[in-house]
Short mmCIF file of C-alpha atoms in Angstrom, two decimals:
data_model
loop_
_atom_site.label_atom_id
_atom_site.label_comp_id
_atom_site.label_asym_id
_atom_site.label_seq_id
_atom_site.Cartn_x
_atom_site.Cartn_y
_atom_site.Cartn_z
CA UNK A 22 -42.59 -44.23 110.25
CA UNK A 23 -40.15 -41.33 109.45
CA UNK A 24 -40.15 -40.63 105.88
CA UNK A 25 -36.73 -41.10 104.13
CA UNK A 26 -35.02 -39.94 101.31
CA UNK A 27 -32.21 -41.36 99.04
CA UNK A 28 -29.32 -39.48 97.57
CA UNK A 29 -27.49 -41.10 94.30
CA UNK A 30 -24.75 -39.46 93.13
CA UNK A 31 -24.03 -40.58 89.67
CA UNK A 32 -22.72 -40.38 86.04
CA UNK A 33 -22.97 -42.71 83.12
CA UNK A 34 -24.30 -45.65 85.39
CA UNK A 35 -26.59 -46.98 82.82
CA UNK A 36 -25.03 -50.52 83.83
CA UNK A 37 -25.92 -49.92 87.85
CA UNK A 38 -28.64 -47.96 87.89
CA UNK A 39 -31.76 -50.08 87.40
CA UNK A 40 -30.69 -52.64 89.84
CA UNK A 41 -30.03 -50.46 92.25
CA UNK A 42 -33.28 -48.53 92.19
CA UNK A 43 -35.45 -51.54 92.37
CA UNK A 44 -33.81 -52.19 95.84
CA UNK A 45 -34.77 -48.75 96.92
CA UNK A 46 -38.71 -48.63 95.56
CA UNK A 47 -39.96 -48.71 99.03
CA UNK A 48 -38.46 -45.49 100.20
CA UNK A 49 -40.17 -41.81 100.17
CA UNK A 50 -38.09 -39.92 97.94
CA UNK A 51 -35.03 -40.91 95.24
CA UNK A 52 -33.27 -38.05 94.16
CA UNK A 53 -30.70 -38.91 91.43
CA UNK A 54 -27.73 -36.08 91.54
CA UNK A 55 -26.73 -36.61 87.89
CA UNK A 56 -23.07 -35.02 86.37
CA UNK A 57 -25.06 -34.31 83.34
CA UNK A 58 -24.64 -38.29 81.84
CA UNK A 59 -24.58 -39.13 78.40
CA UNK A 60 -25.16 -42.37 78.32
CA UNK A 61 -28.81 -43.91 79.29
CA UNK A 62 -28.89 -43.18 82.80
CA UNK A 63 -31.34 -40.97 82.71
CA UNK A 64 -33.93 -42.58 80.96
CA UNK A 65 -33.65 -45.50 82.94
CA UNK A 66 -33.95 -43.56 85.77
CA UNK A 67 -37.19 -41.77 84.63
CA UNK A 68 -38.76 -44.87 84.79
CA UNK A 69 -38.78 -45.04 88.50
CA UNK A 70 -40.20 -42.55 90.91
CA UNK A 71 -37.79 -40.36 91.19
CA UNK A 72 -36.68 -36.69 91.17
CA UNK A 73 -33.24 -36.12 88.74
CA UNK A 74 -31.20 -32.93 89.26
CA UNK A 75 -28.04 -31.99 87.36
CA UNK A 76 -25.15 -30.48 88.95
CA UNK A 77 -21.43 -30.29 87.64
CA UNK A 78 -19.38 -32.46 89.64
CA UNK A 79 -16.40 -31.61 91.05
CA UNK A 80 -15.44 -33.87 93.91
CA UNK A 81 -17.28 -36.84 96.19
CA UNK A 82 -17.53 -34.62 99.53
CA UNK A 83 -18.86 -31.19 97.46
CA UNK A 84 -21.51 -32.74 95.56
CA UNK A 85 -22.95 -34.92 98.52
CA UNK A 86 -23.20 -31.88 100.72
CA UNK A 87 -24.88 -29.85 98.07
CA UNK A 88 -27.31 -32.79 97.91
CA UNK A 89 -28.23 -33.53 101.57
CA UNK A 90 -29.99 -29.91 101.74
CA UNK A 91 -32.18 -30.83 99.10
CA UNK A 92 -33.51 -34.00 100.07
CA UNK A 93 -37.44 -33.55 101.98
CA UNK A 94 -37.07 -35.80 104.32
CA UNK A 95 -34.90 -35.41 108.11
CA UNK A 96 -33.56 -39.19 107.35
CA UNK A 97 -31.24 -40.19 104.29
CA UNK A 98 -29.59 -42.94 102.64
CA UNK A 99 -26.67 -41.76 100.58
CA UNK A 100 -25.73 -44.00 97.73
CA UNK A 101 -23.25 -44.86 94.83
CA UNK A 102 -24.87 -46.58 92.09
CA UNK A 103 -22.90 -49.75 92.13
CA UNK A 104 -24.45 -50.73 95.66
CA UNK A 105 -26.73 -52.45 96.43
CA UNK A 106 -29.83 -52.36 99.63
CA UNK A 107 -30.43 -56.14 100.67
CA UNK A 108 -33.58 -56.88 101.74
CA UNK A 109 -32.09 -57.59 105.23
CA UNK A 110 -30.81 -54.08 105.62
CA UNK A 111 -34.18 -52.78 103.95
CA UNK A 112 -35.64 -54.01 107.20
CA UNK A 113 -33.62 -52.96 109.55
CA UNK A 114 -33.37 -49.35 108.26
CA UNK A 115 -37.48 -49.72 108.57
CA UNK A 116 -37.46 -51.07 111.67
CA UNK A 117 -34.98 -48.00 112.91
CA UNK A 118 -37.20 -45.13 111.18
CA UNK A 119 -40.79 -46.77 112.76
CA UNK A 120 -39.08 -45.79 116.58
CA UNK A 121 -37.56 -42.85 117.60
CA UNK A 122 -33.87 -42.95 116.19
CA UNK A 123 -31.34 -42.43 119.31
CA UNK A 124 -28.41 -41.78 117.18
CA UNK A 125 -28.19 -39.29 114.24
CA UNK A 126 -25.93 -41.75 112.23
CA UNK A 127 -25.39 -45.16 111.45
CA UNK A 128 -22.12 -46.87 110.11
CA UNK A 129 -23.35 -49.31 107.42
CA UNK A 130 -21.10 -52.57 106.09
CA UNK A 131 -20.45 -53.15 102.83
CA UNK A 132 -19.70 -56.64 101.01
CA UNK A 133 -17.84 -55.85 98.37
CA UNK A 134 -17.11 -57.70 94.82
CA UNK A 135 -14.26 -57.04 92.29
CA UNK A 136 -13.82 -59.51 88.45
CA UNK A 137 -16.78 -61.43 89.56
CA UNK A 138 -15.56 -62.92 93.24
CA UNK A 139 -16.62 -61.94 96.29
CA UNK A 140 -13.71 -60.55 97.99
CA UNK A 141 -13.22 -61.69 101.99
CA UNK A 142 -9.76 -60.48 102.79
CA UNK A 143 -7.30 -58.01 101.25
CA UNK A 144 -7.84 -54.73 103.41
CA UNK A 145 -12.17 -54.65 102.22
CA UNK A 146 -13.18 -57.35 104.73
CA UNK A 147 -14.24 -54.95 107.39
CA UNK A 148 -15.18 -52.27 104.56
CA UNK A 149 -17.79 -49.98 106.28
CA UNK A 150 -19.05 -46.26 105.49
CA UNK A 151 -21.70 -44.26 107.68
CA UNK A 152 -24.57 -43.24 104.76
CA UNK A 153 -27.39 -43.38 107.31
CA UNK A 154 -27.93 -40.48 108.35
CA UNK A 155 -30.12 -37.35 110.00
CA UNK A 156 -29.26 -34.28 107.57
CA UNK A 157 -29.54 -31.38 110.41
CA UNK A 158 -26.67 -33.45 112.59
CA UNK A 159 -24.15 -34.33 109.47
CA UNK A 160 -22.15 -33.09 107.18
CA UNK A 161 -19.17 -34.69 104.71
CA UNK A 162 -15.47 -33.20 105.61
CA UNK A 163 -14.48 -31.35 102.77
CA UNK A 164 -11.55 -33.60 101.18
CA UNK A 165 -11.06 -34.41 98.38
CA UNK A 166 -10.72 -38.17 98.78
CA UNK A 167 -11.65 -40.27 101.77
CA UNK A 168 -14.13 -38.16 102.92
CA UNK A 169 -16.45 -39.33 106.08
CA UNK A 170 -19.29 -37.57 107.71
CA UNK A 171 -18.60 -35.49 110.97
CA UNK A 172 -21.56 -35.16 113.33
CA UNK A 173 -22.90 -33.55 116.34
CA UNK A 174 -24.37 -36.19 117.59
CA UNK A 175 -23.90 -40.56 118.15
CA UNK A 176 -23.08 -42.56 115.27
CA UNK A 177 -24.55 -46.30 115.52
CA UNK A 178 -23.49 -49.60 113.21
CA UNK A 179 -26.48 -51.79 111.90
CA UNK A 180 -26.07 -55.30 111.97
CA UNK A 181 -26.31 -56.24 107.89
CA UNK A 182 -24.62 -55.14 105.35
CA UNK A 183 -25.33 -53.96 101.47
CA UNK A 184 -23.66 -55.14 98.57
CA UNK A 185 -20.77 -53.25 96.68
CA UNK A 186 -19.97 -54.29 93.04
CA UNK A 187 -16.93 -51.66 92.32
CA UNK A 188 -15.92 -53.58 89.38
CA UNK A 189 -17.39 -52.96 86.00
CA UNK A 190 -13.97 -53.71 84.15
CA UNK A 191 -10.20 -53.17 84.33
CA UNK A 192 -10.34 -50.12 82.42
CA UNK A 193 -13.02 -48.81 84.56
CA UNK A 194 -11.60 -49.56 87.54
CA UNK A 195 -8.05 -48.14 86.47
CA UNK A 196 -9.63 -44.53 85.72
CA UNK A 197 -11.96 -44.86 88.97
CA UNK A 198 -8.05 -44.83 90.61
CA UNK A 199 -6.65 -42.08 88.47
CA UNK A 200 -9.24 -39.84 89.51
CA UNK A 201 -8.98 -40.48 92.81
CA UNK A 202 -4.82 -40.56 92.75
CA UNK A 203 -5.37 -36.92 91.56
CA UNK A 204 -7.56 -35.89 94.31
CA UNK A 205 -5.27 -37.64 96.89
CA UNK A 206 -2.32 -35.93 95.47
CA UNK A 207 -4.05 -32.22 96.34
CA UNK A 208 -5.14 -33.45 99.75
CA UNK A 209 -1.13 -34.78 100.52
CA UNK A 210 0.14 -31.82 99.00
CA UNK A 211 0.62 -29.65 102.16
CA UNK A 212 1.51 -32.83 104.54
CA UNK A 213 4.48 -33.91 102.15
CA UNK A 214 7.71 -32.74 102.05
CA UNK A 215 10.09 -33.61 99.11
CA UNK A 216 8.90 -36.21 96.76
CA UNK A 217 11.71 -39.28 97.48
CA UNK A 218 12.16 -43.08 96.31
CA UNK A 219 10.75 -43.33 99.89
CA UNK A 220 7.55 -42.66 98.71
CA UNK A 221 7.58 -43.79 95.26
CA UNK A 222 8.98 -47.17 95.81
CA UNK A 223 8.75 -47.92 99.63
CA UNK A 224 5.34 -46.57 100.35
CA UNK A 225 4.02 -48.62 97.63
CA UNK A 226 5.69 -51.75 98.39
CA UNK A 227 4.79 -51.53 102.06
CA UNK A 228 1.03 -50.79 100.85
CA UNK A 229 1.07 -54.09 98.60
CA UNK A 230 2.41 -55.99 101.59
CA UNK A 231 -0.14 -54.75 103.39
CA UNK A 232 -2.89 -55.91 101.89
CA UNK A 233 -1.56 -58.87 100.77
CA UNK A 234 -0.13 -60.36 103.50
CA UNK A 235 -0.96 -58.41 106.72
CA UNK A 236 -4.82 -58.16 105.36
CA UNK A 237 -4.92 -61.39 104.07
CA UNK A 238 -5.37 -60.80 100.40
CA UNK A 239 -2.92 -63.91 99.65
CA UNK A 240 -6.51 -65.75 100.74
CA UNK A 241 -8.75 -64.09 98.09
CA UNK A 242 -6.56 -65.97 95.30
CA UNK A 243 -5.65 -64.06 92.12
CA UNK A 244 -8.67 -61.37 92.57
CA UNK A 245 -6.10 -60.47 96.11
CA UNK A 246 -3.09 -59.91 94.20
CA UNK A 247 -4.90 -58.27 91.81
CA UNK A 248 -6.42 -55.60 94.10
CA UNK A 249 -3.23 -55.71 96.46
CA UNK A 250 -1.30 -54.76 93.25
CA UNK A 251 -3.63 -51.81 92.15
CA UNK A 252 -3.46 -50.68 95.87
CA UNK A 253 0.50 -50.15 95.52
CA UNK A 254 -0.16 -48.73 92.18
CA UNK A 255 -2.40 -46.06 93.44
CA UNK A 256 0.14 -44.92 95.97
CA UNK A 257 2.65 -44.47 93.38
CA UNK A 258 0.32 -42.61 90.87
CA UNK A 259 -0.49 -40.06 93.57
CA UNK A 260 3.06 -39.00 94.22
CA UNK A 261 3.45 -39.10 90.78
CA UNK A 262 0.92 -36.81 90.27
CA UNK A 263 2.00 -34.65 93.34
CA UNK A 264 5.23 -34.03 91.19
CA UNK A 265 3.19 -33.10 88.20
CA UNK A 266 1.36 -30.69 90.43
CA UNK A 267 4.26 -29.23 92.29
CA UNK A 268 6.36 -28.89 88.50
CA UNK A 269 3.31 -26.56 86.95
CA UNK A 270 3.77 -22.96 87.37
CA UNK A 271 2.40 -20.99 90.06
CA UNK A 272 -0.80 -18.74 89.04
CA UNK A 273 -1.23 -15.55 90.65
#
Protein backbone atom coordinates (compact mmCIF):
# COMPACT_ATOMS: atom_id res chain seq x y z
CA UNK A 1 0.00 0.00 0.00
CA UNK A 2 1.27 3.61 -0.60
CA UNK A 3 2.17 5.17 2.56
CA UNK A 4 0.15 8.36 3.44
CA UNK A 5 0.49 11.27 5.35
CA UNK A 6 -1.98 13.68 7.11
CA UNK A 7 -1.76 17.42 7.28
CA UNK A 8 -3.79 19.29 10.27
CA UNK A 9 -3.73 22.69 10.26
CA UNK A 10 -4.75 23.96 13.59
CA UNK A 11 -4.94 26.39 16.60
CA UNK A 12 -6.53 26.11 19.98
CA UNK A 13 -8.53 22.87 18.93
CA UNK A 14 -8.25 21.28 22.25
CA UNK A 15 -12.16 20.56 21.81
CA UNK A 16 -11.53 18.72 18.13
CA UNK A 17 -8.46 17.40 18.28
CA UNK A 18 -8.59 14.04 20.07
CA UNK A 19 -11.54 12.88 18.17
CA UNK A 20 -10.24 13.59 15.20
CA UNK A 21 -6.90 11.86 15.59
CA UNK A 22 -8.34 8.64 16.74
CA UNK A 23 -10.06 8.47 13.24
CA UNK A 24 -6.73 8.90 11.61
CA UNK A 25 -4.46 6.22 13.85
CA UNK A 26 -4.18 3.96 10.94
CA UNK A 27 -2.33 6.27 8.65
CA UNK A 28 1.69 6.60 8.19
CA UNK A 29 2.40 9.94 9.27
CA UNK A 30 0.21 12.92 11.26
CA UNK A 31 1.82 16.05 11.11
CA UNK A 32 -0.01 18.69 13.21
CA UNK A 33 0.83 22.39 11.64
CA UNK A 34 0.18 24.22 14.93
CA UNK A 35 -0.24 28.47 15.03
CA UNK A 36 1.67 28.23 18.18
CA UNK A 37 -1.80 27.24 20.48
CA UNK A 38 -2.23 28.10 23.89
CA UNK A 39 -4.68 26.15 24.93
CA UNK A 40 -4.17 22.12 25.33
CA UNK A 41 -3.82 21.18 21.89
CA UNK A 42 -0.66 20.23 22.04
CA UNK A 43 -0.53 17.99 24.74
CA UNK A 44 -3.32 16.17 23.56
CA UNK A 45 -1.77 15.84 20.50
CA UNK A 46 1.53 14.43 21.93
CA UNK A 47 -0.29 11.66 22.96
CA UNK A 48 -0.75 10.28 19.54
CA UNK A 49 1.89 9.44 17.03
CA UNK A 50 2.47 12.32 15.60
CA UNK A 51 5.01 14.93 14.42
CA UNK A 52 3.92 18.85 15.66
CA UNK A 53 5.52 21.81 13.86
CA UNK A 54 4.84 25.48 14.59
CA UNK A 55 4.47 27.98 12.00
CA UNK A 56 2.82 31.56 12.22
CA UNK A 57 -0.27 31.53 10.39
CA UNK A 58 -1.22 33.87 8.10
CA UNK A 59 -3.90 32.61 5.76
CA UNK A 60 -5.66 28.94 4.84
CA UNK A 61 -3.94 28.61 1.23
CA UNK A 62 -0.15 29.83 2.64
CA UNK A 63 0.08 27.61 5.47
CA UNK A 64 -1.28 24.40 3.62
CA UNK A 65 1.23 24.84 0.87
CA UNK A 66 4.07 25.33 3.25
CA UNK A 67 2.85 22.04 4.76
CA UNK A 68 2.38 19.69 1.77
CA UNK A 69 6.35 19.87 1.14
CA UNK A 70 6.95 18.57 4.39
CA UNK A 71 4.86 15.68 4.62
CA UNK A 72 7.12 12.02 3.73
CA UNK A 73 4.81 10.47 2.01
CA UNK A 74 3.68 11.11 -2.18
CA UNK A 75 -0.17 10.71 -0.85
CA UNK A 76 -1.95 13.19 1.68
CA UNK A 77 -5.00 13.84 3.49
CA UNK A 78 -5.34 17.48 4.37
CA UNK A 79 -7.47 18.19 7.35
CA UNK A 80 -9.24 20.82 9.65
CA UNK A 81 -9.62 19.65 13.06
CA UNK A 82 -13.34 19.78 13.32
CA UNK A 83 -13.67 16.84 10.66
CA UNK A 84 -14.02 13.91 10.96
CA UNK A 85 -12.60 10.32 8.74
CA UNK A 86 -15.59 7.71 8.87
CA UNK A 87 -14.68 4.42 8.85
CA UNK A 88 -16.37 4.10 5.40
CA UNK A 89 -14.09 6.64 3.82
CA UNK A 90 -11.08 5.08 5.91
CA UNK A 91 -11.66 2.19 3.55
CA UNK A 92 -12.01 3.51 0.59
CA UNK A 93 -8.97 5.83 0.81
CA UNK A 94 -7.17 2.21 1.66
CA UNK A 95 -8.60 0.52 -0.90
CA UNK A 96 -7.40 3.54 -3.46
CA UNK A 97 -3.65 3.65 -2.01
CA UNK A 98 -3.32 -0.58 -2.16
CA UNK A 99 -3.71 -0.06 -6.41
CA UNK A 100 -2.09 2.19 -8.49
CA UNK A 101 -3.98 5.64 -8.08
CA UNK A 102 -5.12 6.87 -11.76
CA UNK A 103 -5.91 10.30 -10.69
CA UNK A 104 -3.65 12.65 -8.63
CA UNK A 105 -6.74 14.05 -6.70
CA UNK A 106 -9.85 13.18 -5.25
CA UNK A 107 -12.88 15.51 -4.39
CA UNK A 108 -14.07 14.31 -0.95
CA UNK A 109 -17.90 15.10 0.54
CA UNK A 110 -18.45 16.48 3.57
CA UNK A 111 -21.64 16.11 5.96
CA UNK A 112 -21.70 18.91 7.75
CA UNK A 113 -23.35 19.88 11.34
CA UNK A 114 -24.04 23.39 12.82
CA UNK A 115 -26.03 23.92 16.92
CA UNK A 116 -26.21 20.24 17.12
CA UNK A 117 -28.45 19.27 13.74
CA UNK A 118 -27.32 17.80 10.92
CA UNK A 119 -27.82 20.23 8.25
CA UNK A 120 -29.39 18.71 4.67
CA UNK A 121 -30.24 21.82 2.74
CA UNK A 122 -29.28 25.50 2.93
CA UNK A 123 -26.40 25.84 0.22
CA UNK A 124 -23.98 22.75 2.42
CA UNK A 125 -25.96 19.81 1.00
CA UNK A 126 -23.61 19.14 -1.81
CA UNK A 127 -20.60 20.59 0.39
CA UNK A 128 -17.44 18.93 -1.13
CA UNK A 129 -13.56 19.90 -1.01
CA UNK A 130 -10.67 17.91 -2.89
CA UNK A 131 -8.05 17.05 0.31
CA UNK A 132 -6.93 13.81 -1.32
CA UNK A 133 -4.27 14.35 -2.89
CA UNK A 134 -0.62 13.44 -4.66
CA UNK A 135 1.75 16.41 -3.39
CA UNK A 136 4.10 16.55 -6.70
CA UNK A 137 0.66 17.17 -8.94
CA UNK A 138 -1.12 19.90 -6.44
CA UNK A 139 -0.91 22.90 -5.12
CA UNK A 140 -3.60 25.44 -3.17
CA UNK A 141 -4.34 28.84 -5.33
CA UNK A 142 -3.03 31.48 -3.40
CA UNK A 143 -6.33 33.38 -2.09
CA UNK A 144 -7.03 34.38 0.62
CA UNK A 145 -10.43 32.78 1.10
CA UNK A 146 -12.00 30.00 -0.92
CA UNK A 147 -9.01 28.56 -1.90
CA UNK A 148 -9.08 25.02 -3.97
CA UNK A 149 -6.25 22.97 -5.22
CA UNK A 150 -5.13 23.37 -8.96
CA UNK A 151 -3.52 20.28 -10.50
CA UNK A 152 -1.72 18.90 -13.37
CA UNK A 153 -3.30 16.04 -13.50
CA UNK A 154 -7.31 14.20 -13.04
CA UNK A 155 -9.18 14.94 -10.06
CA UNK A 156 -11.61 11.92 -8.97
CA UNK A 157 -14.76 12.05 -6.25
CA UNK A 158 -14.95 9.06 -3.72
CA UNK A 159 -18.16 7.74 -3.00
CA UNK A 160 -18.46 8.52 1.11
CA UNK A 161 -18.18 11.29 2.78
CA UNK A 162 -16.47 12.60 6.28
CA UNK A 163 -18.09 14.42 8.86
CA UNK A 164 -17.82 18.31 9.41
CA UNK A 165 -18.80 19.75 12.87
CA UNK A 166 -18.09 23.69 12.11
CA UNK A 167 -19.99 24.64 15.08
CA UNK A 168 -18.40 24.91 18.46
CA UNK A 169 -20.65 27.99 19.51
CA UNK A 170 -22.17 31.25 18.24
CA UNK A 171 -19.34 33.21 19.30
CA UNK A 172 -17.02 30.89 17.65
CA UNK A 173 -18.65 30.67 14.69
CA UNK A 174 -19.21 34.59 14.43
CA UNK A 175 -15.25 35.24 14.62
CA UNK A 176 -14.60 32.06 12.27
CA UNK A 177 -16.76 34.69 9.74
CA UNK A 178 -14.96 37.85 10.69
CA UNK A 179 -11.80 36.42 9.81
CA UNK A 180 -12.77 35.19 6.82
CA UNK A 181 -15.01 38.57 5.84
CA UNK A 182 -11.52 40.21 6.17
CA UNK A 183 -9.75 37.95 3.89
CA UNK A 184 -12.65 38.11 1.35
CA UNK A 185 -12.62 41.80 1.50
CA UNK A 186 -8.64 41.82 0.18
CA UNK A 187 -9.42 39.17 -2.41
CA UNK A 188 -12.70 41.56 -3.81
CA UNK A 189 -10.71 44.50 -3.46
CA UNK A 190 -9.39 44.80 -7.08
CA UNK A 191 -12.77 43.22 -8.73
CA UNK A 192 -15.03 45.97 -6.98
CA UNK A 193 -15.70 49.19 -8.00
CA UNK A 194 -17.43 51.74 -5.63
CA UNK A 195 -18.80 50.38 -2.48
CA UNK A 196 -22.94 51.00 -3.10
CA UNK A 197 -26.30 50.00 -1.16
CA UNK A 198 -26.09 47.49 -4.08
CA UNK A 199 -23.75 45.61 -2.34
CA UNK A 200 -24.42 46.31 1.17
CA UNK A 201 -28.07 45.69 1.15
CA UNK A 202 -28.93 43.83 -2.17
CA UNK A 203 -26.07 41.43 -2.33
CA UNK A 204 -26.88 40.34 1.08
CA UNK A 205 -30.48 39.99 0.73
CA UNK A 206 -30.14 38.08 -2.53
CA UNK A 207 -27.45 35.78 -0.63
CA UNK A 208 -30.08 35.06 2.30
CA UNK A 209 -32.65 34.24 -0.36
CA UNK A 210 -30.43 32.11 -1.70
CA UNK A 211 -29.85 29.85 0.68
CA UNK A 212 -32.95 29.95 2.14
CA UNK A 213 -35.21 29.48 -0.39
CA UNK A 214 -33.40 28.59 -3.68
CA UNK A 215 -31.06 26.03 -1.50
CA UNK A 216 -33.64 24.89 0.55
CA UNK A 217 -32.58 26.08 3.94
CA UNK A 218 -36.43 26.89 4.81
CA UNK A 219 -36.22 22.73 5.16
CA UNK A 220 -33.41 22.60 7.78
CA UNK A 221 -35.90 24.47 10.31
CA UNK A 222 -34.47 27.21 12.57
CA UNK A 223 -30.65 25.84 12.23
CA UNK A 224 -31.55 27.12 8.05
CA UNK A 225 -32.47 30.49 8.93
CA UNK A 226 -29.92 30.61 11.20
CA UNK A 227 -27.06 29.81 8.78
CA UNK A 228 -29.03 31.55 5.79
CA UNK A 229 -28.94 34.67 8.06
CA UNK A 230 -25.13 34.53 8.94
CA UNK A 231 -24.58 33.89 5.13
CA UNK A 232 -26.16 37.49 4.32
CA UNK A 233 -24.32 38.77 7.25
CA UNK A 234 -20.99 37.75 5.96
CA UNK A 235 -21.57 39.47 2.68
CA UNK A 236 -22.26 42.62 4.34
CA UNK A 237 -19.25 42.46 6.81
CA UNK A 238 -16.91 42.04 3.85
CA UNK A 239 -17.92 45.20 2.07
CA UNK A 240 -17.89 46.67 5.21
CA UNK A 241 -14.59 45.85 5.75
CA UNK A 242 -13.58 46.66 2.06
CA UNK A 243 -14.55 50.32 3.10
CA UNK A 244 -12.44 50.14 6.17
CA UNK A 245 -9.64 48.98 3.95
CA UNK A 246 -10.06 51.38 1.10
CA UNK A 247 -10.54 54.57 4.02
CA UNK A 248 -6.83 53.70 5.66
CA UNK A 249 -4.06 55.60 4.24
CA UNK A 250 -1.91 54.46 1.58
CA UNK A 251 1.76 53.24 2.78
CA UNK A 252 4.55 53.82 0.58
Amino acid sequence: MLGLSVIIPCYNEAHNIRALLETVDWVDEILIVDSFSTDETLAIAKEFPVKILQRQYQYPAEQKNWAIPQATHDWILILDADERVTPELKTEIQHILSGTPDKVGYWIGRQNFFMGKEVRYSGWQNDKVIRLIHKSHCVYEDKLVHEEITTNGLIGMLEHRMTHNTYRDITHFLEKVDRYAGWSARDYDSKTGRVSLYHLFLKPLFRFIKHYCFKLGFLDGRVGLVISGIMAWSVFLRYVKLMEIRSQPKTK
